[in-house]
Short mmCIF file of C-alpha atoms in Angstrom, two decimals:
data_model
loop_
_atom_site.label_atom_id
_atom_site.label_comp_id
_atom_site.label_asym_id
_atom_site.label_seq_id
_atom_site.Cartn_x
_atom_site.Cartn_y
_atom_site.Cartn_z
CA UNK A 1 2.45 5.07 17.23
CA UNK A 2 0.76 2.42 15.18
CA UNK A 3 3.23 -0.05 13.72
CA UNK A 4 3.42 -3.23 11.67
CA UNK A 5 6.27 -5.71 12.06
CA UNK A 6 7.20 -8.38 9.55
CA UNK A 7 9.99 -10.32 11.20
CA UNK A 8 11.01 -12.40 8.17
CA UNK A 9 12.90 -10.29 5.61
CA UNK A 10 13.21 -13.23 3.21
CA UNK A 11 11.74 -16.70 2.87
CA UNK A 12 11.86 -19.49 0.33
CA UNK A 13 9.59 -22.45 -0.34
CA UNK A 14 9.48 -25.33 -2.76
CA UNK A 15 6.82 -25.33 -5.41
CA UNK A 16 3.59 -27.04 -4.24
CA UNK A 17 4.49 -26.68 -0.56
CA UNK A 18 2.90 -24.46 2.06
CA UNK A 19 4.48 -21.36 3.56
CA UNK A 20 3.40 -18.96 6.29
CA UNK A 21 4.42 -15.30 6.47
CA UNK A 22 4.19 -13.64 9.85
CA UNK A 23 2.92 -10.18 10.75
CA UNK A 24 2.31 -8.47 14.07
CA UNK A 25 0.86 -5.02 14.59
CA UNK A 26 0.35 -2.56 17.37
CA UNK A 27 -2.72 -0.39 17.79
CA UNK A 28 -4.92 0.66 20.66
CA UNK A 29 -7.95 0.87 18.41
CA UNK A 30 -10.66 -1.74 18.31
CA UNK A 31 -12.01 -1.02 14.83
CA UNK A 32 -9.49 -1.66 12.10
CA UNK A 33 -8.85 -3.55 8.89
CA UNK A 34 -5.90 -5.75 7.94
CA UNK A 35 -4.49 -6.48 4.51
CA UNK A 36 -1.88 -8.47 2.70
CA UNK A 37 -0.57 -6.99 -0.54
CA UNK A 38 1.65 -8.75 -3.06
CA UNK A 39 4.31 -6.89 -5.04
CA UNK A 40 5.79 -8.97 -7.89
CA UNK A 41 8.90 -7.87 -9.81
CA UNK A 42 6.68 -5.60 -11.91
CA UNK A 43 6.27 -3.47 -8.72
CA UNK A 44 2.49 -3.46 -9.02
CA UNK A 45 0.72 -3.59 -5.62
CA UNK A 46 -1.91 -6.33 -5.71
CA UNK A 47 -4.41 -6.99 -2.94
CA UNK A 48 -4.17 -10.59 -1.73
CA UNK A 49 -6.58 -10.68 1.18
CA UNK A 50 -8.47 -8.42 3.57
CA UNK A 51 -9.72 -9.01 7.13
CA UNK A 52 -12.08 -6.91 9.20
CA UNK A 53 -11.03 -6.92 12.87
CA UNK A 54 -14.60 -7.35 14.07
CA UNK A 55 -14.93 -10.65 12.19
CA UNK A 56 -13.76 -13.72 14.07
CA UNK A 57 -13.70 -15.93 11.00
CA UNK A 58 -10.38 -15.98 9.17
CA UNK A 59 -10.49 -14.68 5.60
CA UNK A 60 -9.61 -16.98 2.70
CA UNK A 61 -9.04 -16.39 -1.00
CA UNK A 62 -8.37 -19.59 -2.93
CA UNK A 63 -4.86 -20.74 -1.91
CA UNK A 64 -4.39 -17.80 0.46
CA UNK A 65 -5.69 -17.74 4.02
CA UNK A 66 -4.94 -15.81 7.18
CA UNK A 67 -4.61 -16.69 10.83
CA UNK A 68 -5.97 -13.66 12.64
CA UNK A 69 -5.27 -13.64 16.38
CA UNK A 70 -6.76 -10.39 17.66
CA UNK A 71 -5.61 -10.68 21.27
CA UNK A 72 -2.04 -11.41 20.17
CA UNK A 73 -2.25 -8.74 17.42
CA UNK A 74 -1.02 -11.27 14.91
CA UNK A 75 -2.06 -11.61 11.26
CA UNK A 76 -0.14 -14.31 9.40
CA UNK A 77 -0.62 -15.27 5.75
CA UNK A 78 -0.62 -18.91 4.66
CA UNK A 79 0.00 -19.77 1.02
CA UNK A 80 -0.91 -23.33 0.09
CA UNK A 81 0.30 -25.22 -2.99
CA UNK A 82 2.89 -22.52 -3.70
CA UNK A 83 3.39 -21.60 -7.35
CA UNK A 84 6.28 -19.93 -9.15
CA UNK A 85 4.04 -16.93 -9.75
CA UNK A 86 3.79 -16.39 -6.00
CA UNK A 87 7.39 -15.16 -5.98
CA UNK A 88 7.07 -11.56 -4.79
CA UNK A 89 7.45 -9.14 -1.92
CA UNK A 90 4.52 -9.42 0.48
CA UNK A 91 3.41 -6.50 2.61
CA UNK A 92 1.19 -6.64 5.67
CA UNK A 93 -0.81 -3.45 6.35
CA UNK A 94 -3.61 -2.15 8.53
CA UNK A 95 -5.97 0.77 8.54
CA UNK A 96 -7.90 2.52 11.34
CA UNK A 97 -10.45 4.50 9.32
CA UNK A 98 -12.12 6.27 12.23
CA UNK A 99 -8.82 7.51 13.63
CA UNK A 100 -6.44 8.07 10.73
CA UNK A 101 -8.71 8.12 7.72
CA UNK A 102 -7.76 5.82 4.89
CA UNK A 103 -4.06 5.69 5.75
CA UNK A 104 -2.53 2.26 5.32
CA UNK A 105 0.34 1.50 7.73
CA UNK A 106 2.71 -1.00 6.13
CA UNK A 107 5.32 -3.40 7.39
CA UNK A 108 8.77 -3.54 5.79
CA UNK A 109 7.82 -6.54 3.67
CA UNK A 110 8.87 -10.17 3.25
CA UNK A 111 10.51 -11.37 0.04
CA UNK A 112 9.15 -14.80 -0.87
CA UNK A 113 10.95 -16.99 -3.40
CA UNK A 114 9.23 -20.08 -4.74
CA UNK A 115 11.71 -22.64 -6.05
CA UNK A 116 11.05 -25.30 -8.68
CA UNK B 1 -11.08 -1.15 -17.54
CA UNK B 2 -11.14 0.15 -13.95
CA UNK B 3 -7.69 1.44 -13.12
CA UNK B 4 -5.40 3.96 -11.51
CA UNK B 5 -2.83 5.43 -13.89
CA UNK B 6 0.36 7.33 -13.13
CA UNK B 7 2.69 9.32 -15.35
CA UNK B 8 5.55 9.24 -15.86
CA UNK B 9 6.51 5.71 -14.88
CA UNK B 10 10.21 6.57 -14.69
CA UNK B 11 11.85 9.93 -14.16
CA UNK B 12 15.42 11.09 -13.68
CA UNK B 13 15.83 14.72 -12.68
CA UNK B 14 18.23 17.07 -10.94
CA UNK B 15 18.05 18.76 -7.57
CA UNK B 16 15.77 21.78 -7.54
CA UNK B 17 13.96 21.21 -10.85
CA UNK B 18 10.20 21.26 -10.19
CA UNK B 19 8.28 18.20 -11.30
CA UNK B 20 4.76 16.82 -11.23
CA UNK B 21 3.68 13.19 -11.14
CA UNK B 22 0.12 12.76 -12.34
CA UNK B 23 -2.42 10.29 -11.00
CA UNK B 24 -5.83 9.56 -12.47
CA UNK B 25 -8.56 7.07 -11.62
CA UNK B 26 -11.64 6.15 -13.64
CA UNK B 27 -13.66 4.51 -10.84
CA UNK B 28 -15.30 7.64 -9.38
CA UNK B 29 -13.52 7.01 -6.08
CA UNK B 30 -13.79 9.56 -3.28
CA UNK B 31 -10.48 8.83 -1.57
CA UNK B 32 -7.03 9.14 -3.11
CA UNK B 33 -3.57 8.88 -1.56
CA UNK B 34 0.09 9.12 -2.38
CA UNK B 35 2.66 6.77 -0.85
CA UNK B 36 6.39 6.41 -1.18
CA UNK B 37 8.20 3.08 -0.92
CA UNK B 38 11.73 2.85 0.42
CA UNK B 39 13.78 -0.29 1.21
CA UNK B 40 13.25 -1.54 4.73
CA UNK B 41 10.47 0.97 5.38
CA UNK B 42 7.58 -0.39 3.37
CA UNK B 43 5.17 2.23 2.04
CA UNK B 44 4.43 5.46 3.86
CA UNK B 45 1.59 7.85 3.16
CA UNK B 46 2.58 11.30 1.90
CA UNK B 47 -0.81 13.01 1.39
CA UNK B 48 -4.40 11.97 0.99
CA UNK B 49 -7.64 13.48 -0.25
CA UNK B 50 -11.17 12.71 0.85
CA UNK B 51 -12.85 14.61 -1.98
CA UNK B 52 -12.44 17.51 -4.37
CA UNK B 53 -10.59 20.40 -2.70
CA UNK B 54 -10.12 18.36 0.54
CA UNK B 55 -6.56 17.21 1.20
CA UNK B 56 -4.50 16.45 4.29
CA UNK B 57 -1.01 15.43 5.28
CA UNK B 58 0.06 11.88 5.79
CA UNK B 59 3.17 10.71 7.63
CA UNK B 60 5.87 12.15 5.33
CA UNK B 61 4.53 15.32 3.66
CA UNK B 62 7.68 17.46 3.80
CA UNK B 63 8.84 18.57 0.35
CA UNK B 64 5.59 17.60 -1.41
CA UNK B 65 2.39 19.34 -2.47
CA UNK B 66 -0.86 17.99 -3.84
CA UNK B 67 -4.08 19.33 -5.27
CA UNK B 68 -7.52 17.84 -5.98
CA UNK B 69 -9.34 20.08 -8.40
CA UNK B 70 -11.20 17.23 -10.11
CA UNK B 71 -12.41 14.01 -8.57
CA UNK B 72 -10.44 11.76 -10.92
CA UNK B 73 -7.03 13.52 -10.65
CA UNK B 74 -4.61 13.85 -7.76
CA UNK B 75 -1.19 15.15 -8.90
CA UNK B 76 1.89 15.05 -6.67
CA UNK B 77 4.15 18.09 -6.95
CA UNK B 78 7.80 18.31 -5.93
CA UNK B 79 8.63 22.00 -6.10
CA UNK B 80 12.34 21.61 -5.35
CA UNK B 81 13.30 17.94 -5.44
CA UNK B 82 16.21 16.71 -3.37
CA UNK B 83 18.13 13.40 -3.51
CA UNK B 84 16.31 12.11 -0.40
CA UNK B 85 13.12 12.12 -2.47
CA UNK B 86 14.54 9.41 -4.70
CA UNK B 87 11.97 6.68 -4.24
CA UNK B 88 9.17 4.60 -5.74
CA UNK B 89 5.87 6.48 -5.61
CA UNK B 90 2.39 5.00 -5.65
CA UNK B 91 -0.98 6.61 -6.06
CA UNK B 92 -3.98 4.77 -4.65
CA UNK B 93 -7.74 5.26 -4.60
CA UNK B 94 -10.73 3.81 -2.77
CA UNK B 95 -14.48 4.34 -3.00
CA UNK B 96 -14.95 5.02 0.70
CA UNK B 97 -13.29 5.34 4.08
CA UNK B 98 -13.40 1.65 4.99
CA UNK B 99 -12.84 0.32 1.51
CA UNK B 100 -9.85 -1.40 -0.03
CA UNK B 101 -7.33 0.83 -1.78
CA UNK B 102 -6.32 0.13 -5.36
CA UNK B 103 -2.85 1.13 -6.44
CA UNK B 104 -1.42 2.60 -9.60
CA UNK B 105 1.60 1.01 -11.30
CA UNK B 106 4.16 3.19 -9.51
CA UNK B 107 6.58 5.93 -10.56
CA UNK B 108 10.28 5.42 -10.02
CA UNK B 109 11.98 8.77 -9.36
CA UNK B 110 15.72 9.41 -9.23
CA UNK B 111 16.90 12.86 -8.11
CA UNK B 112 20.55 13.57 -8.85
#
């Protein structure tokens, strides 16, 4: 079975500091896509960043970047210069479109609290 | 504005009373999915659709039905809801198989 593990149920960080959320996954496929979604208290699911497994270069989006280690099946999210608005639940997910269609497999999530 | 909408946003019902949660997207997306979110489990796919009249089961389809008669709409039907279907439900859509999915605002359902 394909699984995603987020080993940190909760984390906290001071405003303006950097925090890294960990994610590991298990799949036997070679062609897949990885995602981080943010869920603020409003419950809306917001795409943070996306990574194609065939790309070696780590994806970045402004203050958000990933460390993609394909051999280790690791996909961590780094948030730089943390802001109060980053407080949310963060979900790691992956998709194997040629095996299971557009199904996203999610981890259990990490609650991030940014403190002032 | 490009968006996925769901109705209702909140619903309290009783065991056995049929209900439908609607989902609509205005982006002409081919793919649509339903997920449920439960504490400690993340989101799990219930059903998905690749196009009009084409649907298939996800990981947790028991107790749910779907239909895709029009491209923009993908309703989720609970014919006889039970308390274990109390959850937060999300509809999502994407333009293609490898594309990013965009989520609706969620529907919080409580079955008594």
